[in-house]
Amino acid sequence: MKKILKYLIIFIICCYMINVIRNLIILNKLQGKIDKLDNINEFSYVVKENGKYSTRRVKKDNVIKFEKIGVETTYYDNNLKERIVIDSNGEKNIYNNNVETVMTLPKGFLGDTKGIYKRAFTEFISSTKIDGKKCYKIKENKNVVRYISADDGLILRSVEGNTTYDLTYNIKNVDVSEIMY
C-alpha cells in the first residue's frame, strides 16, 4: 500500500510539473507576440457585447475614431489637436484637445516575469477555438476570463461576469473611409 501511495504522489507531482512547464512555454510565446503589438499604428476593431454590436474603434494616420454604435461617434485628431463628437442626431461639436489621445490594440496582459511564473504555477491554461482561431483561455481573476489568440496575442473574447465581449480585428488594412468625419 505504501508503495502504491508513493508512486501515486510521484505521478501527481510529475503531472503538475508538466502543466507548469506547458504553461511557461505558452505564456512566454504569448508575451513575445503581445510585445510586438505595441508597434502597430493602423488598425480597427469591433466589439460585440452579448452578441450585439456595441463599439467600433479605428486608428489611422494619428486620428482615432471611437464609435458607440447608435449613440455617438468621437474622433480624436492628434494632428489638429481636436476632439469631434457627433451625436446620434448627426450634430457635430468640436473641442480643443491639447492632450494627445492614445489608443492601442486590446491585447492580453500576462503580467511581469513574476506574474507569468505565478500564473504558470497556479493556473491550468486550456486551449480552444473561437471563430476557427486557436486561442488560450486565461483567467484574469474569478470574474474575468480572456481568450487570447495563439497567433498574435490579441484578445478574441472577454467574459466579465455575465457579459461576453467578442472582438474582431482589421490590422494594417484600414480604409480611409473608416476614419472620415
mmCIF file with all atom_site columns, C-alpha atoms in Angstrom:
data_model
loop_
_atom_site.group_PDB
_atom_site.id
_atom_site.type_symbol
_atom_site.label_atom_id
_atom_site.label_alt_id
_atom_site.label_comp_id
_atom_site.label_asym_id
_atom_site.label_entity_id
_atom_site.label_seq_id
_atom_site.pdbx_PDB_ins_code
_atom_site.Cartn_x
_atom_site.Cartn_y
_atom_site.Cartn_z
_atom_site.occupancy
_atom_site.B_iso_or_equiv
_atom_site.pdbx_formal_charge
_atom_site.auth_seq_id
_atom_site.auth_comp_id
_atom_site.auth_asym_id
_atom_site.auth_atom_id
_atom_site.pdbx_PDB_model_num
ATOM 1   C CA . MET A 1 1   ? 0.000   0.000  0.000   1.00 0.00 ? 1   MET A CA 1
ATOM 2   C CA . LYS A 1 2   ? 2.824   2.444  0.847   1.00 0.00 ? 2   LYS A CA 1
ATOM 3   C CA . LYS A 1 3   ? 4.476   1.681  -2.497  1.00 0.00 ? 3   LYS A CA 1
ATOM 4   C CA . ILE A 1 4   ? 1.276   2.478  -4.421  1.00 0.00 ? 4   ILE A CA 1
ATOM 5   C CA . LEU A 1 5   ? 0.820   5.729  -2.481  1.00 0.00 ? 5   LEU A CA 1
ATOM 6   C CA . LYS A 1 6   ? 4.447   6.668  -3.177  1.00 0.00 ? 6   LYS A CA 1
ATOM 7   C CA . TYR A 1 7   ? 4.016   6.099  -6.943  1.00 0.00 ? 7   TYR A CA 1
ATOM 8   C CA . LEU A 1 8   ? 0.718   7.969  -6.929  1.00 0.00 ? 8   LEU A CA 1
ATOM 9   C CA . ILE A 1 9   ? 2.337   11.016 -5.276  1.00 0.00 ? 9   ILE A CA 1
ATOM 10  C CA . ILE A 1 10  ? 5.236   10.904 -7.751  1.00 0.00 ? 10  ILE A CA 1
ATOM 11  C CA . PHE A 1 11  ? 2.741   10.658 -10.643 1.00 0.00 ? 11  PHE A CA 1
ATOM 12  C CA . ILE A 1 12  ? 0.747   13.667 -9.357  1.00 0.00 ? 12  ILE A CA 1
ATOM 13  C CA . ILE A 1 13  ? 3.926   15.744 -8.930  1.00 0.00 ? 13  ILE A CA 1
ATOM 14  C CA . CYS A 1 14  ? 5.079   14.835 -12.449 1.00 0.00 ? 14  CYS A CA 1
ATOM 15  C CA . CYS A 1 15  ? 1.691   15.813 -13.934 1.00 0.00 ? 15  CYS A CA 1
ATOM 16  C CA . TYR A 1 16  ? 1.781   19.127 -12.062 1.00 0.00 ? 16  TYR A CA 1
ATOM 17  C CA . MET A 1 17  ? 5.312   19.910 -13.280 1.00 0.00 ? 17  MET A CA 1
ATOM 18  C CA . ILE A 1 18  ? 4.356   19.047 -16.882 1.00 0.00 ? 18  ILE A CA 1
ATOM 19  C CA . ASN A 1 19  ? 1.450   21.510 -16.580 1.00 0.00 ? 19  ASN A CA 1
ATOM 20  C CA . VAL A 1 20  ? 3.771   24.221 -15.164 1.00 0.00 ? 20  VAL A CA 1
ATOM 21  C CA . ILE A 1 21  ? 6.289   23.738 -17.996 1.00 0.00 ? 21  ILE A CA 1
ATOM 22  C CA . ARG A 1 22  ? 3.486   23.769 -20.597 1.00 0.00 ? 22  ARG A CA 1
ATOM 23  C CA . ASN A 1 23  ? 2.079   26.975 -19.077 1.00 0.00 ? 23  ASN A CA 1
ATOM 24  C CA . LEU A 1 24  ? 5.514   28.654 -19.084 1.00 0.00 ? 24  LEU A CA 1
ATOM 25  C CA . ILE A 1 25  ? 6.006   27.804 -22.759 1.00 0.00 ? 25  ILE A CA 1
ATOM 26  C CA . ILE A 1 26  ? 2.540   29.136 -23.688 1.00 0.00 ? 26  ILE A CA 1
ATOM 27  C CA . LEU A 1 27  ? 2.872   32.314 -21.600 1.00 0.00 ? 27  LEU A CA 1
ATOM 28  C CA . ASN A 1 28  ? 6.348   33.158 -22.886 1.00 0.00 ? 28  ASN A CA 1
ATOM 29  C CA . LYS A 1 29  ? 5.276   32.658 -26.522 1.00 0.00 ? 29  LYS A CA 1
ATOM 30  C CA . LEU A 1 30  ? 2.203   34.821 -25.979 1.00 0.00 ? 30  LEU A CA 1
ATOM 31  C CA . GLN A 1 31  ? 4.203   37.550 -24.244 1.00 0.00 ? 31  GLN A CA 1
ATOM 32  C CA . GLY A 1 32  ? 6.555   37.769 -27.229 1.00 0.00 ? 32  GLY A CA 1
ATOM 33  C CA . LYS A 1 33  ? 3.579   38.212 -29.569 1.00 0.00 ? 33  LYS A CA 1
ATOM 34  C CA . ILE A 1 34  ? 1.880   40.711 -27.256 1.00 0.00 ? 34  ILE A CA 1
ATOM 35  C CA . ASP A 1 35  ? 5.048   42.848 -27.112 1.00 0.00 ? 35  ASP A CA 1
ATOM 36  C CA . LYS A 1 36  ? 5.038   43.154 -30.932 1.00 0.00 ? 36  LYS A CA 1
ATOM 37  C CA . LEU A 1 37  ? 1.505   44.609 -30.907 1.00 0.00 ? 37  LEU A CA 1
ATOM 38  C CA . ASP A 1 38  ? 2.769   47.908 -29.475 1.00 0.00 ? 38  ASP A CA 1
ATOM 39  C CA . ASN A 1 39  ? 4.356   48.720 -32.850 1.00 0.00 ? 39  ASN A CA 1
ATOM 40  C CA . ILE A 1 40  ? 1.073   48.559 -34.815 1.00 0.00 ? 40  ILE A CA 1
ATOM 41  C CA . ASN A 1 41  ? -0.256  52.051 -35.531 1.00 0.00 ? 41  ASN A CA 1
ATOM 42  C CA . GLU A 1 42  ? -3.036  51.351 -38.033 1.00 0.00 ? 42  GLU A CA 1
ATOM 43  C CA . PHE A 1 43  ? -5.966  49.132 -37.091 1.00 0.00 ? 43  PHE A CA 1
ATOM 44  C CA . SER A 1 44  ? -9.670  48.840 -36.492 1.00 0.00 ? 44  SER A CA 1
ATOM 45  C CA . TYR A 1 45  ? -11.696 46.528 -34.339 1.00 0.00 ? 45  TYR A CA 1
ATOM 46  C CA . VAL A 1 46  ? -15.317 45.910 -33.439 1.00 0.00 ? 46  VAL A CA 1
ATOM 47  C CA . VAL A 1 47  ? -16.620 44.839 -30.042 1.00 0.00 ? 47  VAL A CA 1
ATOM 48  C CA . LYS A 1 48  ? -19.830 42.839 -29.717 1.00 0.00 ? 48  LYS A CA 1
ATOM 49  C CA . GLU A 1 49  ? -21.411 42.865 -26.274 1.00 0.00 ? 49  GLU A CA 1
ATOM 50  C CA . ASN A 1 50  ? -23.528 39.746 -25.648 1.00 0.00 ? 50  ASN A CA 1
ATOM 51  C CA . GLY A 1 51  ? -23.838 39.200 -29.406 1.00 0.00 ? 51  GLY A CA 1
ATOM 52  C CA . LYS A 1 52  ? -24.807 42.795 -30.305 1.00 0.00 ? 52  LYS A CA 1
ATOM 53  C CA . TYR A 1 53  ? -22.500 45.388 -31.862 1.00 0.00 ? 53  TYR A CA 1
ATOM 54  C CA . SER A 1 54  ? -21.610 47.963 -29.222 1.00 0.00 ? 54  SER A CA 1
ATOM 55  C CA . THR A 1 55  ? -18.401 49.792 -30.192 1.00 0.00 ? 55  THR A CA 1
ATOM 56  C CA . ARG A 1 56  ? -16.045 50.215 -33.115 1.00 0.00 ? 56  ARG A CA 1
ATOM 57  C CA . ARG A 1 57  ? -12.578 51.705 -32.857 1.00 0.00 ? 57  ARG A CA 1
ATOM 58  C CA . VAL A 1 58  ? -10.291 52.801 -35.674 1.00 0.00 ? 58  VAL A CA 1
ATOM 59  C CA . LYS A 1 59  ? -6.793  54.286 -35.687 1.00 0.00 ? 59  LYS A CA 1
ATOM 60  C CA . LYS A 1 60  ? -5.115  55.608 -38.843 1.00 0.00 ? 60  LYS A CA 1
ATOM 61  C CA . ASP A 1 61  ? -2.768  58.495 -39.577 1.00 0.00 ? 61  ASP A CA 1
ATOM 62  C CA . ASN A 1 62  ? -2.811  59.780 -35.980 1.00 0.00 ? 62  ASN A CA 1
ATOM 63  C CA . VAL A 1 63  ? -6.631  60.025 -36.000 1.00 0.00 ? 63  VAL A CA 1
ATOM 64  C CA . ILE A 1 64  ? -8.685  57.860 -33.642 1.00 0.00 ? 64  ILE A CA 1
ATOM 65  C CA . LYS A 1 65  ? -12.358 57.063 -34.097 1.00 0.00 ? 65  LYS A CA 1
ATOM 66  C CA . PHE A 1 66  ? -14.379 55.701 -31.173 1.00 0.00 ? 66  PHE A CA 1
ATOM 67  C CA . GLU A 1 67  ? -17.930 54.822 -32.168 1.00 0.00 ? 67  GLU A CA 1
ATOM 68  C CA . LYS A 1 68  ? -20.632 53.830 -29.689 1.00 0.00 ? 68  LYS A CA 1
ATOM 69  C CA . ILE A 1 69  ? -22.997 52.317 -32.224 1.00 0.00 ? 69  ILE A CA 1
ATOM 70  C CA . GLY A 1 70  ? -26.345 54.139 -32.209 1.00 0.00 ? 70  GLY A CA 1
ATOM 71  C CA . VAL A 1 71  ? -25.203 56.644 -29.571 1.00 0.00 ? 71  VAL A CA 1
ATOM 72  C CA . GLU A 1 72  ? -22.295 58.839 -30.697 1.00 0.00 ? 72  GLU A CA 1
ATOM 73  C CA . THR A 1 73  ? -19.021 58.887 -32.559 1.00 0.00 ? 73  THR A CA 1
ATOM 74  C CA . THR A 1 74  ? -15.938 60.620 -31.209 1.00 0.00 ? 74  THR A CA 1
ATOM 75  C CA . TYR A 1 75  ? -12.859 61.452 -33.274 1.00 0.00 ? 75  TYR A CA 1
ATOM 76  C CA . TYR A 1 76  ? -9.542  62.394 -31.726 1.00 0.00 ? 76  TYR A CA 1
ATOM 77  C CA . ASP A 1 77  ? -7.383  64.153 -34.268 1.00 0.00 ? 77  ASP A CA 1
ATOM 78  C CA . ASN A 1 78  ? -3.912  64.340 -32.740 1.00 0.00 ? 78  ASN A CA 1
ATOM 79  C CA . ASN A 1 79  ? -2.636  66.300 -35.757 1.00 0.00 ? 79  ASN A CA 1
ATOM 80  C CA . LEU A 1 80  ? -5.150  69.156 -35.313 1.00 0.00 ? 80  LEU A CA 1
ATOM 81  C CA . LYS A 1 81  ? -5.447  68.730 -31.504 1.00 0.00 ? 81  LYS A CA 1
ATOM 82  C CA . GLU A 1 82  ? -9.231  68.419 -31.812 1.00 0.00 ? 82  GLU A CA 1
ATOM 83  C CA . ARG A 1 83  ? -11.914 66.171 -30.386 1.00 0.00 ? 83  ARG A CA 1
ATOM 84  C CA . ILE A 1 84  ? -15.002 65.960 -32.578 1.00 0.00 ? 84  ILE A CA 1
ATOM 85  C CA . VAL A 1 85  ? -18.207 64.458 -31.192 1.00 0.00 ? 85  VAL A CA 1
ATOM 86  C CA . ILE A 1 86  ? -21.122 63.566 -33.473 1.00 0.00 ? 86  ILE A CA 1
ATOM 87  C CA . ASP A 1 87  ? -24.275 62.520 -31.605 1.00 0.00 ? 87  ASP A CA 1
ATOM 88  C CA . SER A 1 88  ? -26.984 60.131 -32.837 1.00 0.00 ? 88  SER A CA 1
ATOM 89  C CA . ASN A 1 89  ? -28.855 63.074 -34.438 1.00 0.00 ? 89  ASN A CA 1
ATOM 90  C CA . GLY A 1 90  ? -25.801 63.993 -36.528 1.00 0.00 ? 90  GLY A CA 1
ATOM 91  C CA . GLU A 1 91  ? -24.998 67.135 -34.522 1.00 0.00 ? 91  GLU A CA 1
ATOM 92  C CA . LYS A 1 92  ? -21.258 67.858 -34.586 1.00 0.00 ? 92  LYS A CA 1
ATOM 93  C CA . ASN A 1 93  ? -19.349 69.518 -31.734 1.00 0.00 ? 93  ASN A CA 1
ATOM 94  C CA . ILE A 1 94  ? -15.644 70.361 -31.937 1.00 0.00 ? 94  ILE A CA 1
ATOM 95  C CA . TYR A 1 95  ? -13.470 70.743 -28.830 1.00 0.00 ? 95  TYR A CA 1
ATOM 96  C CA . ASN A 1 96  ? -9.818  71.584 -28.250 1.00 0.00 ? 96  ASN A CA 1
ATOM 97  C CA . ASN A 1 97  ? -7.863  68.503 -27.261 1.00 0.00 ? 97  ASN A CA 1
ATOM 98  C CA . ASN A 1 98  ? -4.420  69.586 -26.100 1.00 0.00 ? 98  ASN A CA 1
ATOM 99  C CA . VAL A 1 99  ? -3.524  66.174 -24.711 1.00 0.00 ? 99  VAL A CA 1
ATOM 100 C CA . GLU A 1 100 ? -2.546  63.537 -27.239 1.00 0.00 ? 100 GLU A CA 1
ATOM 101 C CA . THR A 1 101 ? -5.031  60.675 -27.214 1.00 0.00 ? 101 THR A CA 1
ATOM 102 C CA . VAL A 1 102 ? -3.525  57.214 -27.308 1.00 0.00 ? 102 VAL A CA 1
ATOM 103 C CA . MET A 1 103 ? -5.262  54.029 -28.401 1.00 0.00 ? 103 MET A CA 1
ATOM 104 C CA . THR A 1 104 ? -3.665  50.610 -28.558 1.00 0.00 ? 104 THR A CA 1
ATOM 105 C CA . LEU A 1 105 ? -4.919  47.218 -29.540 1.00 0.00 ? 105 LEU A CA 1
ATOM 106 C CA . PRO A 1 106 ? -6.669  45.207 -26.820 1.00 0.00 ? 106 PRO A CA 1
ATOM 107 C CA . LYS A 1 107 ? -4.047  42.646 -26.039 1.00 0.00 ? 107 LYS A CA 1
ATOM 108 C CA . GLY A 1 108 ? -3.662  40.070 -23.358 1.00 0.00 ? 108 GLY A CA 1
ATOM 109 C CA . PHE A 1 109 ? -1.962  41.127 -20.169 1.00 0.00 ? 109 PHE A CA 1
ATOM 110 C CA . LEU A 1 110 ? 0.112   38.393 -18.608 1.00 0.00 ? 110 LEU A CA 1
ATOM 111 C CA . GLY A 1 111 ? 1.988   40.493 -16.077 1.00 0.00 ? 111 GLY A CA 1
ATOM 112 C CA . ASP A 1 112 ? 5.680   40.903 -15.473 1.00 0.00 ? 112 ASP A CA 1
ATOM 113 C CA . THR A 1 113 ? 8.058   37.939 -15.151 1.00 0.00 ? 113 THR A CA 1
ATOM 114 C CA . LYS A 1 114 ? 6.886   37.302 -11.595 1.00 0.00 ? 114 LYS A CA 1
ATOM 115 C CA . GLY A 1 115 ? 3.258   37.357 -12.756 1.00 0.00 ? 115 GLY A CA 1
ATOM 116 C CA . ILE A 1 116 ? 3.976   34.914 -15.566 1.00 0.00 ? 116 ILE A CA 1
ATOM 117 C CA . TYR A 1 117 ? 5.623   32.473 -13.165 1.00 0.00 ? 117 TYR A CA 1
ATOM 118 C CA . LYS A 1 118 ? 2.730   32.840 -10.723 1.00 0.00 ? 118 LYS A CA 1
ATOM 119 C CA . ARG A 1 119 ? 0.238   32.043 -13.490 1.00 0.00 ? 119 ARG A CA 1
ATOM 120 C CA . ALA A 1 120 ? 2.335   29.097 -14.648 1.00 0.00 ? 120 ALA A CA 1
ATOM 121 C CA . PHE A 1 121 ? 2.299   27.552 -11.184 1.00 0.00 ? 121 PHE A CA 1
ATOM 122 C CA . THR A 1 122 ? -1.307  28.336 -10.208 1.00 0.00 ? 122 THR A CA 1
ATOM 123 C CA . GLU A 1 123 ? -3.430  28.035 -13.361 1.00 0.00 ? 123 GLU A CA 1
ATOM 124 C CA . PHE A 1 124 ? -4.450  25.485 -15.903 1.00 0.00 ? 124 PHE A CA 1
ATOM 125 C CA . ILE A 1 125 ? -4.353  27.208 -19.284 1.00 0.00 ? 125 ILE A CA 1
ATOM 126 C CA . SER A 1 126 ? -6.630  25.473 -21.735 1.00 0.00 ? 126 SER A CA 1
ATOM 127 C CA . SER A 1 127 ? -6.655  25.870 -25.488 1.00 0.00 ? 127 SER A CA 1
ATOM 128 C CA . THR A 1 128 ? -9.818  26.243 -27.516 1.00 0.00 ? 128 THR A CA 1
ATOM 129 C CA . LYS A 1 129 ? -11.052 27.822 -30.757 1.00 0.00 ? 129 LYS A CA 1
ATOM 130 C CA . ILE A 1 130 ? -13.098 30.949 -31.306 1.00 0.00 ? 130 ILE A CA 1
ATOM 131 C CA . ASP A 1 131 ? -14.375 31.527 -34.833 1.00 0.00 ? 131 ASP A CA 1
ATOM 132 C CA . GLY A 1 132 ? -11.910 28.877 -36.026 1.00 0.00 ? 132 GLY A CA 1
ATOM 133 C CA . LYS A 1 133 ? -8.906  30.610 -34.419 1.00 0.00 ? 133 LYS A CA 1
ATOM 134 C CA . LYS A 1 134 ? -6.810  28.821 -31.814 1.00 0.00 ? 134 LYS A CA 1
ATOM 135 C CA . CYS A 1 135 ? -6.691  30.677 -28.515 1.00 0.00 ? 135 CYS A CA 1
ATOM 136 C CA . TYR A 1 136 ? -5.802  30.200 -24.869 1.00 0.00 ? 136 TYR A CA 1
ATOM 137 C CA . LYS A 1 137 ? -8.299  30.613 -22.058 1.00 0.00 ? 137 LYS A CA 1
ATOM 138 C CA . ILE A 1 138 ? -6.656  32.576 -19.245 1.00 0.00 ? 138 ILE A CA 1
ATOM 139 C CA . LYS A 1 139 ? -8.362  33.694 -16.033 1.00 0.00 ? 139 LYS A CA 1
ATOM 140 C CA . GLU A 1 140 ? -7.609  37.295 -15.086 1.00 0.00 ? 140 GLU A CA 1
ATOM 141 C CA . ASN A 1 141 ? -9.453  36.842 -11.787 1.00 0.00 ? 141 ASN A CA 1
ATOM 142 C CA . LYS A 1 142 ? -12.508 34.943 -10.564 1.00 0.00 ? 142 LYS A CA 1
ATOM 143 C CA . ASN A 1 143 ? -14.890 37.160 -12.619 1.00 0.00 ? 143 ASN A CA 1
ATOM 144 C CA . VAL A 1 144 ? -12.858 37.759 -15.797 1.00 0.00 ? 144 VAL A CA 1
ATOM 145 C CA . VAL A 1 145 ? -11.737 35.195 -18.367 1.00 0.00 ? 145 VAL A CA 1
ATOM 146 C CA . ARG A 1 146 ? -9.834  36.209 -21.516 1.00 0.00 ? 146 ARG A CA 1
ATOM 147 C CA . TYR A 1 147 ? -9.445  34.172 -24.678 1.00 0.00 ? 147 TYR A CA 1
ATOM 148 C CA . ILE A 1 148 ? -6.150  35.262 -26.208 1.00 0.00 ? 148 ILE A CA 1
ATOM 149 C CA . SER A 1 149 ? -5.241  34.428 -29.801 1.00 0.00 ? 149 SER A CA 1
ATOM 150 C CA . ALA A 1 150 ? -2.386  31.957 -30.078 1.00 0.00 ? 150 ALA A CA 1
ATOM 151 C CA . ASP A 1 151 ? -1.388  33.568 -33.394 1.00 0.00 ? 151 ASP A CA 1
ATOM 152 C CA . ASP A 1 152 ? -0.910  37.192 -32.354 1.00 0.00 ? 152 ASP A CA 1
ATOM 153 C CA . GLY A 1 153 ? -1.791  37.754 -28.671 1.00 0.00 ? 153 GLY A CA 1
ATOM 154 C CA . LEU A 1 154 ? -4.959  39.764 -29.335 1.00 0.00 ? 154 LEU A CA 1
ATOM 155 C CA . ILE A 1 155 ? -7.992  39.270 -27.110 1.00 0.00 ? 155 ILE A CA 1
ATOM 156 C CA . LEU A 1 156 ? -10.672 37.443 -29.111 1.00 0.00 ? 156 LEU A CA 1
ATOM 157 C CA . ARG A 1 157 ? -13.205 37.160 -26.287 1.00 0.00 ? 157 ARG A CA 1
ATOM 158 C CA . SER A 1 158 ? -13.535 38.529 -22.804 1.00 0.00 ? 158 SER A CA 1
ATOM 159 C CA . VAL A 1 159 ? -16.077 37.186 -20.327 1.00 0.00 ? 159 VAL A CA 1
ATOM 160 C CA . GLU A 1 160 ? -16.635 39.596 -17.458 1.00 0.00 ? 160 GLU A CA 1
ATOM 161 C CA . GLY A 1 161 ? -19.265 38.291 -15.065 1.00 0.00 ? 161 GLY A CA 1
ATOM 162 C CA . ASN A 1 162 ? -22.442 37.808 -17.121 1.00 0.00 ? 162 ASN A CA 1
ATOM 163 C CA . THR A 1 163 ? -21.226 39.903 -20.059 1.00 0.00 ? 163 THR A CA 1
ATOM 164 C CA . THR A 1 164 ? -19.375 38.457 -23.050 1.00 0.00 ? 164 THR A CA 1
ATOM 165 C CA . TYR A 1 165 ? -17.361 40.696 -25.374 1.00 0.00 ? 165 TYR A CA 1
ATOM 166 C CA . ASP A 1 166 ? -16.289 39.338 -28.772 1.00 0.00 ? 166 ASP A CA 1
ATOM 167 C CA . LEU A 1 167 ? -13.658 41.295 -30.709 1.00 0.00 ? 167 LEU A CA 1
ATOM 168 C CA . THR A 1 168 ? -12.835 41.199 -34.433 1.00 0.00 ? 168 THR A CA 1
ATOM 169 C CA . TYR A 1 169 ? -9.845  42.983 -35.965 1.00 0.00 ? 169 TYR A CA 1
ATOM 170 C CA . ASN A 1 170 ? -8.554  44.559 -39.143 1.00 0.00 ? 170 ASN A CA 1
ATOM 171 C CA . ILE A 1 171 ? -4.819  45.142 -38.838 1.00 0.00 ? 171 ILE A CA 1
ATOM 172 C CA . LYS A 1 172 ? -2.880  47.448 -41.207 1.00 0.00 ? 172 LYS A CA 1
ATOM 173 C CA . ASN A 1 173 ? -5.536  47.404 -43.955 1.00 0.00 ? 173 ASN A CA 1
ATOM 174 C CA . VAL A 1 174 ? -7.642  50.287 -42.685 1.00 0.00 ? 174 VAL A CA 1
ATOM 175 C CA . ASP A 1 175 ? -9.551  52.066 -45.454 1.00 0.00 ? 175 ASP A CA 1
ATOM 176 C CA . VAL A 1 176 ? -9.548  55.875 -45.268 1.00 0.00 ? 176 VAL A CA 1
ATOM 177 C CA . SER A 1 177 ? -13.375 55.817 -45.388 1.00 0.00 ? 177 SER A CA 1
ATOM 178 C CA . GLU A 1 178 ? -13.386 54.075 -41.977 1.00 0.00 ? 178 GLU A CA 1
ATOM 179 C CA . ILE A 1 179 ? -11.885 57.167 -40.311 1.00 0.00 ? 179 ILE A CA 1
ATOM 180 C CA . MET A 1 180 ? -13.577 60.024 -42.229 1.00 0.00 ? 180 MET A CA 1
ATOM 181 C CA . TYR A 1 181 ? -15.678 62.567 -40.358 1.00 0.00 ? 181 TYR A CA 1
#
